[in-house]
Amino acid sequence: HETHIDVADVVEIPDLTPPALSPQVLPIARRAWEARAASEYIGVMVVRRFHGLLVDVNAPTDLQELALSMMLQEQQHTALCVAAARSLGRSGSLSFSLEELQRPRTSATVDEQLIEMIVSAYCVGEVVALALIRHSIEVLPPSSYRDILRRIAKDEVLHGRIGAPLLRLVRSEGAA
């Protein structure tokens, strides 16, 4: 399935004048931004599932609202990455398998699914993603593309730090 995102509807896009890249580097940069966009869009689906699990376990509403905010951030990150890919000559269309987007529930209990998601997505996945973005920011030369990564990293700090406190909360004696 192909998804077309009109980035102007989602987030303010900075001026993305492509830098002078060699013919060998340009295709790599295009693919990298397109892969980043796909990863962020899958992140939207991950947070969507996370929010659903929080609702199912009747988590506090402030935590549910936090998940909704994180979902919007992932959507905005996707839009920024699509804009970067387009500025480098990509179409901006992303393709995914249906299974990749659906993030189906398993036969495990809702509590088990929530704990598995907290550990895999927020104690591991987002922590690694944040480290990779930070590394990219350090090694890329100054540009509006690096600025996009900085904007993403500001949000990803929350995504990368929420796992351990959530796990402690879930494991606390008073947790429902």
XYZ file of C-alpha atoms in Angstrom:
176
model
C 0.000 0.000 0.000
C 1.266 3.457 -0.814
C 0.806 6.402 1.478
C 1.099 9.964 0.203
C 1.638 12.585 2.868
C 0.936 16.255 2.222
C 3.582 17.625 4.511
C 2.204 21.160 4.512
C -0.822 19.891 6.424
C 1.264 18.353 9.195
C 4.215 20.562 10.094
C 6.102 23.689 9.047
C 8.868 22.671 6.671
C 12.184 24.554 6.680
C 13.841 25.743 3.489
C 15.415 22.617 2.065
C 17.835 23.727 -0.588
C 19.817 20.608 -1.401
C 23.531 20.876 -0.775
C 25.956 20.194 -3.596
C 26.309 16.436 -3.314
C 28.414 14.222 -5.516
C 26.604 11.841 -7.883
C 27.664 8.957 -5.629
C 26.306 10.543 -2.428
C 22.964 11.928 -3.691
C 21.223 8.545 -4.121
C 22.432 7.471 -0.690
C 21.063 10.653 0.884
C 17.732 10.163 -0.909
C 17.412 6.587 0.309
C 18.464 7.543 3.839
C 15.758 10.215 4.151
C 13.164 7.945 2.622
C 14.124 5.164 5.063
C 13.981 7.657 7.951
C 10.487 8.731 6.796
C 9.323 5.115 6.646
C 10.740 4.439 10.103
C 8.959 7.478 11.537
C 5.668 6.470 9.906
C 5.951 2.985 11.373
C 6.562 4.816 14.661
C 3.127 6.395 14.247
C 1.626 2.913 14.094
C 3.639 1.723 17.087
C 2.434 4.628 19.234
C -1.106 4.101 17.938
C -0.990 0.529 19.233
C 0.606 1.712 22.486
C -2.227 4.187 22.998
C -4.783 1.458 22.339
C -3.183 -0.779 24.933
C -3.137 2.064 27.451
C -6.860 2.591 26.872
C -7.514 -1.142 27.233
C -5.780 -1.296 30.623
C -7.518 1.899 31.727
C -4.223 3.746 32.193
C -4.395 7.249 33.664
C -5.684 9.772 31.136
C -2.515 11.875 31.337
C -0.526 8.867 30.136
C -3.050 8.248 27.343
C -2.754 11.912 26.324
C 1.028 11.639 26.350
C 0.754 8.726 23.910
C -1.469 10.818 21.636
C 1.107 13.637 21.724
C 3.846 11.163 20.862
C 1.771 9.889 17.925
C 1.431 13.438 16.578
C 5.180 13.952 16.976
C 5.882 10.797 14.966
C 3.530 12.045 12.234
C 5.345 15.381 12.163
C 8.715 13.608 12.008
C 7.441 11.614 9.049
C 6.398 14.788 7.265
C 9.784 16.409 7.840
C 11.630 13.361 6.517
C 9.349 13.091 3.477
C 10.037 16.761 2.732
C 13.782 16.139 2.979
C 13.539 13.125 0.655
C 11.447 15.113 -1.848
C 13.917 17.991 -1.815
C 16.584 15.515 -2.883
C 14.471 14.178 -5.752
C 12.374 11.353 -4.253
C 8.637 11.112 -4.894
C 7.609 11.270 -1.246
C 5.460 8.141 -1.514
C 6.119 5.441 1.047
C 5.328 1.756 0.623
C 4.665 -0.694 3.439
C 3.359 -4.176 3.879
C -0.084 -4.216 5.439
C 1.212 -6.259 8.387
C 3.910 -3.676 9.045
C 1.275 -0.970 9.421
C -1.418 -2.883 11.269
C 0.655 -3.938 14.261
C -1.842 -6.668 15.116
C -2.541 -7.758 18.662
C -1.310 -11.146 19.787
C -2.987 -13.871 21.828
C -1.125 -12.679 24.948
C -3.060 -10.802 27.601
C -3.359 -7.040 27.193
C -1.114 -6.575 30.244
C 1.566 -8.799 28.700
C 1.307 -6.986 25.362
C 1.692 -3.628 27.092
C 4.771 -4.759 29.022
C 6.288 -6.258 25.859
C 5.691 -2.958 24.042
C 7.182 -0.873 26.843
C 10.306 -3.033 26.900
C 10.781 -3.496 23.143
C 9.704 -0.063 21.894
C 10.489 2.280 24.762
C 13.285 0.622 26.752
C 15.188 -0.552 23.664
C 13.936 0.660 20.252
C 13.493 4.354 20.974
C 16.705 4.479 23.011
C 18.670 3.112 20.059
C 16.840 5.412 17.621
C 17.706 8.454 19.728
C 21.374 7.424 19.886
C 21.474 7.042 16.092
C 19.875 10.437 15.520
C 22.286 12.081 17.960
C 25.224 10.456 16.158
C 23.934 11.688 12.796
C 23.600 15.220 14.162
C 27.216 15.106 15.367
C 28.677 13.914 12.065
C 26.584 15.847 9.541
C 27.728 19.285 8.416
C 25.513 22.273 9.301
C 22.416 22.363 7.084
C 18.639 22.480 7.204
C 18.753 18.674 6.976
C 20.707 18.458 10.203
C 18.255 20.952 11.696
C 15.430 18.531 10.866
C 17.227 15.833 12.813
C 17.628 18.245 15.726
C 13.875 18.940 15.691
C 13.184 15.220 15.687
C 15.714 14.574 18.461
C 13.973 17.078 20.776
C 10.840 14.909 20.706
C 12.703 11.623 20.663
C 14.304 12.434 24.018
C 10.896 11.785 25.609
C 10.330 8.660 23.519
C 13.765 7.362 24.485
C 13.387 8.063 28.199
C 9.816 7.022 28.908
C 10.446 3.259 28.944
C 12.177 2.754 32.288
C 9.767 4.966 34.288
C 6.789 3.247 32.650
C 8.213 -0.163 33.468
C 8.754 0.895 37.096
C 5.185 2.232 37.215
C 3.708 -0.981 35.806
C 5.734 -3.103 38.223
C 4.936 -0.998 41.303
C 2.802 -2.612 44.006
C -0.075 -0.185 43.646
C -0.319 -0.511 39.854
C -3.608 -1.837 38.591
